[in-house]
CSV table of C-alpha atoms and ligand atoms in Angstrom, one decimal:
chain,number,residue,atom,x,y,z
A,1,MET,CA,-15.2,-21.3,-18.0
A,2,LYS,CA,-13.2,-23.3,-15.5
A,3,VAL,CA,-10.4,-21.7,-13.5
A,4,ASP,CA,-8.4,-22.4,-10.4
A,5,TYR,CA,-9.2,-19.0,-8.8
A,6,ILE,CA,-11.6,-16.1,-8.9
A,7,VAL,CA,-9.9,-13.0,-7.5
A,8,VAL,CA,-12.2,-10.1,-6.5
A,9,GLY,CA,-10.3,-6.8,-6.5
A,10,CYS,CA,-7.3,-5.6,-8.4
A,11,GLY,CA,-5.5,-3.3,-6.1
A,12,LEU,CA,-2.0,-4.1,-4.7
A,13,ALA,CA,-3.4,-7.1,-2.8
A,14,GLY,CA,-5.3,-8.6,-5.8
A,15,LEU,CA,-2.4,-8.1,-8.3
A,16,SER,CA,0.2,-9.5,-5.9
A,17,PHE,CA,-1.9,-12.6,-5.5
A,18,CYS,CA,-2.3,-12.9,-9.3
A,19,GLU,CA,1.5,-12.7,-9.7
A,20,LYS,CA,1.8,-15.6,-7.3
A,21,LEU,CA,-0.8,-17.6,-9.3
A,22,LEU,CA,1.0,-16.9,-12.6
A,23,GLU,CA,4.3,-17.9,-11.1
A,24,ASN,CA,2.7,-21.3,-10.2
A,25,ASN,CA,0.8,-21.8,-13.4
A,26,LYS,CA,-2.6,-21.5,-11.8
A,27,SER,CA,-5.5,-20.2,-14.0
A,28,PHE,CA,-7.6,-17.3,-12.8
A,29,ILE,CA,-10.0,-14.5,-13.6
A,30,VAL,CA,-10.1,-11.1,-11.8
A,31,ILE,CA,-13.2,-9.1,-11.2
A,32,ASP,CA,-12.8,-5.4,-10.4
A,33,ASN,CA,-15.1,-2.4,-10.5
A,34,ASN,CA,-12.8,0.6,-9.7
A,35,SER,CA,-14.8,1.5,-6.6
A,36,GLN,CA,-11.8,1.7,-4.3
A,37,GLN,CA,-8.9,4.1,-5.0
A,38,SER,CA,-6.4,3.3,-2.3
A,39,SER,CA,-3.8,1.6,-4.4
A,40,VAL,CA,-4.3,4.2,-7.3
A,41,VAL,CA,-3.8,7.3,-5.2
A,42,ALA,CA,-1.2,6.0,-2.7
A,43,GLY,CA,2.0,7.9,-2.2
A,44,GLY,CA,3.7,4.6,-3.1
A,45,LEU,CA,6.5,4.9,-0.5
A,46,TYR,CA,8.2,1.9,0.9
A,47,ASN,CA,10.2,2.5,4.0
A,48,PRO,CA,11.2,0.0,6.7
A,49,VAL,CA,11.1,2.5,9.6
A,50,THR,CA,8.1,4.2,11.2
A,51,LEU,CA,9.1,7.8,11.2
A,52,LYS,CA,7.0,9.0,14.0
A,53,ARG,CA,8.5,6.9,16.8
A,54,PHE,CA,11.5,5.5,15.0
A,55,THR,CA,10.5,1.9,15.4
A,56,PRO,CA,11.0,-1.0,12.9
A,57,VAL,CA,8.1,-2.0,10.6
A,58,TRP,CA,6.9,-5.5,11.3
A,59,LYS,CA,9.0,-8.1,9.3
A,60,SER,CA,10.5,-5.3,7.2
A,61,GLU,CA,13.5,-7.3,6.0
A,62,GLU,CA,11.3,-10.2,4.9
A,63,GLN,CA,8.8,-7.8,3.2
A,64,LEU,CA,11.5,-5.9,1.3
A,65,ALA,CA,13.2,-9.1,0.2
A,66,THR,CA,9.9,-10.4,-1.2
A,67,ALA,CA,8.5,-7.2,-2.7
A,68,LEU,CA,11.4,-5.6,-4.5
A,69,PRO,CA,12.1,-8.5,-6.9
A,70,ILE,CA,8.4,-8.8,-7.7
A,71,TYR,CA,8.3,-5.1,-8.7
A,72,LYS,CA,11.4,-5.6,-10.8
A,73,LEU,CA,9.7,-8.4,-12.6
A,74,LEU,CA,6.6,-6.3,-13.1
A,75,GLU,CA,8.6,-3.5,-14.6
A,76,GLN,CA,9.9,-6.0,-17.2
A,77,LYS,CA,6.5,-7.6,-17.8
A,78,LEU,CA,4.7,-4.2,-18.1
A,79,ASN,CA,7.6,-2.5,-19.9
A,80,SER,CA,7.4,0.5,-17.5
A,81,THR,CA,9.5,2.1,-14.8
A,82,LEU,CA,7.7,1.6,-11.5
A,83,ASP,CA,10.2,1.4,-8.7
A,84,TYR,CA,12.1,4.7,-8.1
A,85,LYS,CA,14.9,4.2,-5.5
A,86,ILE,CA,15.0,7.4,-3.6
A,87,PRO,CA,16.2,8.3,-0.1
A,88,VAL,CA,13.8,9.2,2.6
A,89,LYS,CA,15.0,11.9,5.1
A,90,ARG,CA,13.3,12.7,8.4
A,91,ARG,CA,13.4,16.4,9.4
A,92,PHE,CA,14.1,16.8,13.1
A,93,THR,CA,12.5,19.5,15.1
A,94,SER,CA,14.6,19.3,18.2
A,95,LEU,CA,17.8,18.0,19.7
A,96,GLU,CA,15.7,15.5,21.6
A,97,GLU,CA,14.5,14.0,18.3
A,98,GLN,CA,18.1,13.8,17.1
A,99,ASN,CA,19.0,11.8,20.2
A,100,ASN,CA,16.0,9.5,19.8
A,101,TRP,CA,17.3,8.8,16.2
A,102,PHE,CA,20.7,7.8,17.5
A,103,SER,CA,19.1,5.6,20.2
A,104,ALA,CA,16.9,4.0,17.6
A,105,SER,CA,19.9,3.1,15.4
A,106,ASP,CA,21.0,0.6,18.2
A,107,LYS,CA,17.6,-1.1,18.3
A,108,LYS,CA,17.2,-4.6,16.9
A,109,GLY,CA,15.7,-4.5,13.4
A,110,LEU,CA,16.7,-0.8,12.8
A,111,LYS,CA,20.5,-0.9,12.4
A,112,PRO,CA,20.5,-1.8,8.7
A,113,PHE,CA,18.1,1.0,7.9
A,114,ILE,CA,19.2,4.1,9.9
A,115,ASN,CA,22.0,6.4,8.8
A,116,THR,CA,23.6,7.9,11.9
A,117,ASP,CA,25.5,10.6,9.8
A,118,LEU,CA,23.0,13.4,10.0
A,119,PHE,CA,22.6,15.8,7.0
A,120,VAL,CA,22.8,19.5,7.3
A,121,ASN,CA,20.1,21.1,5.2
A,122,ASN,CA,21.5,23.5,2.6
A,123,ASN,CA,18.3,24.0,0.6
A,124,PRO,CA,17.3,27.6,1.1
A,125,TYR,CA,13.6,26.7,0.6
A,126,ILE,CA,13.5,24.1,3.4
A,127,ASP,CA,13.4,25.1,7.1
A,128,ALA,CA,15.3,22.4,8.9
A,129,ASN,CA,17.6,23.8,11.6
A,130,PHE,CA,18.0,20.5,13.5
A,131,LYS,CA,19.3,18.5,10.5
A,132,LEU,CA,17.9,15.5,8.7
A,133,GLY,CA,18.2,11.7,9.3
A,134,GLU,CA,18.3,9.3,6.4
A,135,VAL,CA,16.6,5.9,6.1
A,136,PHE,CA,18.2,3.3,3.9
A,137,GLN,CA,16.5,0.9,1.5
A,138,THR,CA,13.6,3.2,0.7
A,139,GLY,CA,11.8,4.1,-2.6
A,140,ARG,CA,8.6,5.0,-4.3
A,141,LEU,CA,6.5,2.7,-6.4
A,142,ASP,CA,4.4,4.4,-9.1
A,143,THR,CA,1.2,2.6,-7.9
A,144,LYS,CA,-1.1,4.4,-10.3
A,145,LYS,CA,1.0,3.4,-13.3
A,146,LEU,CA,1.3,-0.2,-11.9
A,147,ILE,CA,-2.5,-0.6,-11.4
A,148,GLU,CA,-3.4,0.9,-14.8
A,149,ASN,CA,-0.8,-1.1,-16.7
A,150,TYR,CA,-1.6,-4.3,-14.8
A,151,LYS,CA,-5.3,-4.0,-15.5
A,152,LYS,CA,-4.5,-3.4,-19.2
A,153,TRP,CA,-2.3,-6.5,-19.2
A,154,LEU,CA,-5.0,-8.6,-17.6
A,155,SER,CA,-7.6,-7.2,-20.1
A,156,ASP,CA,-5.4,-7.9,-23.1
A,157,ASN,CA,-5.1,-11.5,-21.8
A,158,ASN,CA,-8.8,-11.9,-21.2
A,159,LEU,CA,-8.2,-12.2,-17.5
A,160,LEU,CA,-10.2,-9.2,-16.3
A,161,ILE,CA,-14.0,-8.6,-15.9
A,162,SER,CA,-14.7,-5.0,-15.2
A,163,GLU,CA,-17.8,-5.1,-13.1
A,164,THR,CA,-19.1,-5.1,-9.5
A,165,PHE,CA,-19.0,-8.6,-8.0
A,166,ASN,CA,-22.5,-9.7,-7.2
A,167,TYR,CA,-22.3,-11.6,-3.9
A,168,ASP,CA,-25.8,-12.9,-4.3
A,169,ALA,CA,-24.8,-14.7,-7.5
A,170,LEU,CA,-22.2,-16.9,-5.8
A,171,ILE,CA,-23.0,-20.6,-5.6
A,172,LEU,CA,-21.1,-22.5,-3.0
A,173,ASP,CA,-20.2,-26.2,-3.1
A,174,GLU,CA,-17.9,-28.5,-1.1
A,175,SER,CA,-15.2,-28.5,-3.7
A,176,LYS,CA,-15.8,-25.5,-5.9
A,177,VAL,CA,-17.5,-22.1,-6.2
A,178,ILE,CA,-19.6,-21.1,-9.2
A,179,TYR,CA,-20.1,-17.4,-10.2
A,180,GLN,CA,-22.2,-16.8,-13.4
A,181,HIS,CA,-20.4,-18.7,-16.1
A,182,ILE,CA,-17.2,-19.3,-14.1
A,183,THR,CA,-16.5,-22.4,-12.0
A,184,ALA,CA,-13.4,-22.1,-9.8
A,185,LYS,CA,-11.7,-24.2,-7.2
A,186,HIS,CA,-11.2,-21.1,-4.9
A,187,ILE,CA,-12.3,-17.5,-4.5
A,188,VAL,CA,-10.0,-14.9,-3.0
A,189,PHE,CA,-11.6,-11.6,-1.9
A,190,ALA,CA,-9.2,-8.6,-2.1
A,191,GLU,CA,-11.6,-5.7,-2.1
A,192,GLY,CA,-9.8,-3.3,0.2
A,193,PHE,CA,-12.3,-1.1,2.0
A,194,GLY,CA,-15.0,-2.6,-0.3
A,195,MET,CA,-14.9,-5.6,2.0
A,196,LYS,CA,-17.5,-3.7,4.1
A,197,GLN,CA,-20.1,-4.8,1.4
A,198,ASN,CA,-19.0,-8.4,1.5
A,199,PRO,CA,-21.6,-10.5,3.4
A,200,TYR,CA,-19.0,-13.2,4.2
A,201,PHE,CA,-16.4,-11.0,5.8
A,202,LYS,CA,-18.0,-7.7,6.6
A,203,ASP,CA,-18.0,-8.2,10.4
A,204,LEU,CA,-14.3,-8.3,10.6
A,205,PRO,CA,-12.8,-5.1,12.2
A,206,LEU,CA,-11.7,-3.3,9.0
A,207,SER,CA,-12.1,0.3,10.1
A,208,GLY,CA,-10.8,2.2,7.0
A,209,THR,CA,-8.8,5.4,7.2
A,210,LYS,CA,-9.3,8.1,4.6
A,211,GLY,CA,-6.2,9.7,3.1
A,212,GLN,CA,-5.9,12.7,0.9
A,213,LEU,CA,-2.8,13.9,-1.0
A,214,LEU,CA,-2.0,17.0,-3.0
A,215,THR,CA,0.3,17.3,-6.1
A,216,ILE,CA,2.1,20.6,-6.2
A,217,HIS,CA,4.4,22.2,-8.8
A,218,ALA,CA,7.3,23.9,-7.1
A,219,PRO,CA,10.1,24.8,-9.6
A,220,GLU,CA,12.4,26.3,-7.0
A,221,LEU,CA,12.3,23.5,-4.5
A,222,LYS,CA,14.7,21.1,-6.3
A,223,LEU,CA,14.4,18.2,-3.8
A,224,ASP,CA,16.1,14.9,-4.7
A,225,TYR,CA,14.9,12.9,-1.7
A,226,VAL,CA,11.6,12.3,0.0
A,227,LEU,CA,11.3,14.7,2.9
A,228,LYS,CA,9.3,13.6,5.9
A,229,SER,CA,8.1,16.2,8.4
A,230,SER,CA,4.5,16.7,9.6
A,231,VAL,CA,3.7,15.6,6.0
A,232,PHE,CA,5.7,13.8,3.3
A,233,VAL,CA,7.0,15.7,0.3
A,234,ILE,CA,7.6,13.2,-2.4
A,235,PRO,CA,9.5,14.2,-5.7
A,236,LEU,CA,7.8,12.9,-8.8
A,237,GLY,CA,10.1,14.6,-11.4
A,238,GLU,CA,9.5,17.7,-13.5
A,239,ASP,CA,9.3,19.9,-10.3
A,240,LEU,CA,6.1,18.0,-9.2
A,241,TYR,CA,5.8,16.8,-5.6
A,242,ARG,CA,3.2,14.8,-3.9
A,243,VAL,CA,2.3,16.1,-0.4
A,244,GLY,CA,0.4,14.1,2.2
A,245,SER,CA,-1.3,12.6,3.6
A,246,THR,CA,-4.3,13.0,6.0
A,247,TYR,CA,-5.6,10.3,8.3
A,248,GLU,CA,-9.3,10.7,8.6
A,249,GLN,CA,-11.6,8.3,10.6
A,250,LYS,CA,-15.2,9.5,10.1
A,251,ASP,CA,-15.6,10.1,6.3
A,252,LYS,CA,-15.4,6.9,4.3
A,253,THR,CA,-15.9,8.4,0.8
A,254,ASN,CA,-13.3,9.0,-1.9
A,255,THR,CA,-14.4,12.6,-2.2
A,256,ILE,CA,-11.7,15.3,-1.8
A,257,THR,CA,-12.3,18.1,0.7
A,258,GLU,CA,-11.3,21.7,1.2
A,259,ASP,CA,-10.6,21.0,4.9
A,260,ALA,CA,-8.0,18.3,4.0
A,261,LYS,CA,-6.4,20.7,1.5
A,262,GLU,CA,-6.1,23.5,4.1
A,263,MET,CA,-4.7,21.1,6.6
A,264,LEU,CA,-2.0,19.8,4.2
A,265,LEU,CA,-1.1,23.3,3.1
A,266,ASN,CA,-0.8,24.6,6.6
A,267,LYS,CA,1.6,21.7,7.5
A,268,LEU,CA,3.6,22.1,4.4
A,269,LYS,CA,4.1,25.8,4.8
A,270,THR,CA,5.7,25.3,8.2
A,271,PHE,CA,8.8,23.9,6.5
A,272,VAL,CA,8.7,24.6,2.8
A,273,LYS,CA,9.3,28.2,2.0
A,274,CYS,CA,9.0,28.6,-1.8
A,275,ASP,CA,6.1,29.4,-4.0
A,276,PHE,CA,4.1,26.5,-5.5
A,277,GLU,CA,0.9,25.8,-7.4
A,278,ILE,CA,-1.5,23.1,-6.5
A,279,ILE,CA,-2.0,20.7,-9.5
A,280,ASN,CA,-4.5,18.2,-8.1
A,281,GLN,CA,-5.9,16.5,-5.0
A,282,VAL,CA,-6.8,12.8,-4.6
A,283,ALA,CA,-8.5,10.7,-1.9
A,284,GLY,CA,-8.8,7.0,-1.0
A,285,ILE,CA,-9.6,4.8,1.9
A,286,ARG,CA,-6.8,2.7,3.4
A,287,PRO,CA,-8.0,-0.7,4.5
A,288,THR,CA,-6.8,-0.3,8.1
A,289,VAL,CA,-7.4,-2.8,11.0
A,290,LYS,CA,-7.5,-2.1,14.7
A,291,ASP,CA,-4.4,-4.0,15.5
A,292,ARG,CA,-2.6,-2.7,12.3
A,293,LYS,CA,-2.0,-6.1,10.8
A,294,PRO,CA,-3.5,-7.6,7.6
A,295,LEU,CA,-6.6,-9.8,7.5
A,296,VAL,CA,-5.7,-12.9,5.7
A,297,GLY,CA,-6.9,-16.5,5.6
A,298,LYS,CA,-9.9,-18.7,5.1
A,299,HIS,CA,-13.5,-18.2,5.9
A,300,PRO,CA,-14.4,-20.0,9.2
A,301,THR,CA,-17.1,-22.3,7.7
A,302,ILE,CA,-17.1,-22.0,3.9
A,303,PRO,CA,-14.5,-24.1,2.1
A,304,ASN,CA,-12.5,-22.6,-0.8
A,305,MET,CA,-13.2,-19.0,0.3
A,306,TYR,CA,-10.3,-16.7,1.3
A,307,LEU,CA,-9.6,-13.2,2.3
A,308,PHE,CA,-6.6,-10.9,1.4
A,309,ASN,CA,-7.2,-7.5,3.1
A,310,GLY,CA,-6.1,-5.1,5.8
A,311,LEU,CA,-2.9,-3.9,4.2
A,312,GLY,CA,-3.4,-0.6,6.0
A,313,SER,CA,-1.0,2.2,5.2
A,314,ARG,CA,1.8,0.0,4.0
A,315,GLY,CA,0.4,-2.0,1.1
A,316,VAL,CA,3.5,-1.5,-1.2
A,317,MET,CA,5.9,-3.3,1.1
A,318,ILE,CA,3.6,-5.9,2.6
A,319,ALA,CA,1.3,-7.0,-0.3
A,320,PRO,CA,3.8,-9.4,-2.0
A,321,TYR,CA,4.9,-10.9,1.4
A,322,VAL,CA,1.2,-11.6,2.3
A,323,ALA,CA,0.5,-13.0,-1.2
A,324,ASP,CA,3.3,-15.5,-0.7
A,325,GLN,CA,1.9,-16.6,2.6
A,326,LEU,CA,-1.7,-16.9,1.4
A,327,PHE,CA,-0.7,-18.9,-1.6
A,328,ASN,CA,1.3,-21.4,0.4
A,329,PHE,CA,-1.5,-21.6,2.9
A,330,ILE,CA,-4.0,-22.5,0.3
A,331,GLU,CA,-1.9,-24.7,-2.0
A,332,ASN,CA,0.8,-26.2,0.2
A,333,ASN,CA,-0.8,-26.4,3.6
A,334,GLY,CA,1.6,-23.8,4.8
A,335,SER,CA,0.9,-21.8,7.9
A,336,LEU,CA,0.1,-18.1,8.1
A,337,ASP,CA,1.9,-15.7,10.6
A,338,THR,CA,-0.5,-15.7,13.5
A,339,GLU,CA,-0.4,-11.9,13.5
A,340,ILE,CA,-2.1,-11.7,10.1
A,341,ASP,CA,-4.4,-14.7,10.2
A,342,CYS,CA,-8.0,-13.4,10.2
A,343,SER,CA,-9.0,-16.3,12.4
A,344,ARG,CA,-7.7,-14.1,15.3
A,345,PHE,CA,-11.0,-12.3,15.1
A,346,PHE,CA,-13.4,-15.3,14.7
B,401,FAD,C1,-3.7,8.8,0.5
B,401,FAD,C2,-3.1,7.4,0.7
B,401,FAD,C3,-1.7,7.4,0.7
B,401,FAD,C4,-1.1,6.1,0.8
B,401,FAD,N1,0.3,6.1,0.7
B,401,FAD,C5,0.9,4.9,0.8
B,401,FAD,C6,2.3,4.8,0.7
B,401,FAD,O1,3.0,5.8,0.5
B,401,FAD,N2,2.9,3.6,0.8
B,401,FAD,C7,2.2,2.4,1.0
B,401,FAD,O2,2.7,1.3,1.1
B,401,FAD,N3,0.8,2.5,1.1
B,401,FAD,C8,0.2,3.7,1.0
B,401,FAD,N4,-1.2,3.7,1.1
B,401,FAD,C9,-1.9,2.5,1.5
B,401,FAD,C10,-2.1,1.6,0.3
B,401,FAD,O3,-2.6,2.3,-0.7
B,401,FAD,C11,-3.0,0.4,0.7
B,401,FAD,O4,-2.3,-0.4,1.7
B,401,FAD,C12,-3.2,-0.5,-0.5
B,401,FAD,O5,-3.5,0.2,-1.6
B,401,FAD,C13,-4.4,-1.5,-0.2
B,401,FAD,O6,-4.5,-2.3,-1.4
B,401,FAD,P1,-5.8,-3.3,-1.6
B,401,FAD,O7,-5.6,-4.0,-2.8
B,401,FAD,O8,-6.0,-4.1,-0.3
B,401,FAD,O9,-7.0,-2.3,-1.6
B,401,FAD,P2,-7.5,-1.3,-2.8
B,401,FAD,O10,-6.4,-0.6,-3.4
B,401,FAD,O11,-8.7,-0.6,-2.2
B,401,FAD,O12,-8.1,-2.3,-3.9
B,401,FAD,C14,-9.3,-3.0,-3.8
B,401,FAD,C15,-9.8,-3.2,-5.2
B,401,FAD,O13,-11.0,-4.0,-5.1
B,401,FAD,C16,-12.0,-3.5,-5.9
B,401,FAD,N5,-13.3,-3.9,-5.4
B,401,FAD,C17,-13.8,-3.6,-4.2
B,401,FAD,N6,-15.1,-4.1,-4.0
B,401,FAD,C18,-15.4,-4.7,-5.2
B,401,FAD,C19,-16.5,-5.4,-5.7
B,401,FAD,N7,-17.6,-5.6,-5.0
B,401,FAD,N8,-16.5,-5.8,-7.0
B,401,FAD,C20,-15.4,-5.6,-7.8
B,401,FAD,N9,-14.3,-5.0,-7.3
B,401,FAD,C21,-14.3,-4.5,-6.1
B,401,FAD,C22,-11.7,-2.0,-5.9
B,401,FAD,O14,-12.2,-1.4,-7.0
B,401,FAD,C23,-10.2,-2.0,-5.9
B,401,FAD,O15,-9.7,-1.9,-7.2
B,401,FAD,C24,-1.8,4.9,1.0
B,401,FAD,C25,-3.2,5.0,0.9
B,401,FAD,C26,-3.9,6.2,0.8
B,401,FAD,C27,-5.4,6.3,0.7
């Protein structure tokens, strides 16, 4: 089999790159083994403001402008609703936080995204005495449905091999790569935290941050926006809410833990005052990098070998933007933003 690209990994990174390849009539095959869960378990939020310090997300306008049309096209292609436009509201815990919100609204890069009309909370089951601040241009992508349906689409079109990529079986050449029966012009690795097993890129500083989320059933809560306090509460419909998430540095497994559940519940109960039932708990490893920027670009010595990783905790917004950059870099001699180019670590 001859293709233009082998893509290893079908999370948000891999599938965004595949969409770029399809748009440009490039042939490809994807290899994925379901070993990483980050894209599947993600809360799926896109939000251009960091809600801890009220600072702008890097290149947020460009990221949103690239990502949202792609998700719209994917909704049509996969015949599923994926992108739910929903406001995100930050719960303030003091007058000082309110003031910081107003100051932030004057900062470059934040003006289009911050609503300076604060909301008075009138939900009896939410404790929010210092009002709520709304972020504009936010939403939730159903990443689980996206990944499942995308893999099915790939499989139906004979574009997916469901197995673990065997790095030892890769044969490298000046002008091509050969993997089992496949000869390709290029190979792109998009394995998320699985990159730690990749002999070609494993020394790059991908630290990985475990995250766990709960799903709860809370019939009285009736929230029609995403509430951000010490944890996010994300409405999913039918009185279900996702609550999360944790940021854990030591444990690099996808196993759910009682400690994380307790921590999430303790935080939730400080501001949600109704009864609820826990429906499930999930865990995954975010592919985080020390400097909080993606790891993208070419291998320092091997031709035709590329990396698409390091999407951290914001894969939904940033993946299509990075896919654009990487594709233009490979095919059109375009340049990568220096902040994301993995050569910064070589
Ligand atoms: C709890 C949690 C909540 C999150 N919430 C949000 C959020 O609300 N908004 C947001 O934008 N982001 C969120 N994120 C982050 C987001 O999920 C990541 O940025 C994104 O999923 C990373 O995508 P990826 O494709 O790089 O990696 P992954 O999703 O990890 O995908 C990598 C793929 O490669 C495959 N793979 C790996 N190694 C191999 C191999 N050797 N052979 C074959 N296949 C292989 C894996 O099976 C996997 O399918 C969250 C993450 C977590 C864990």
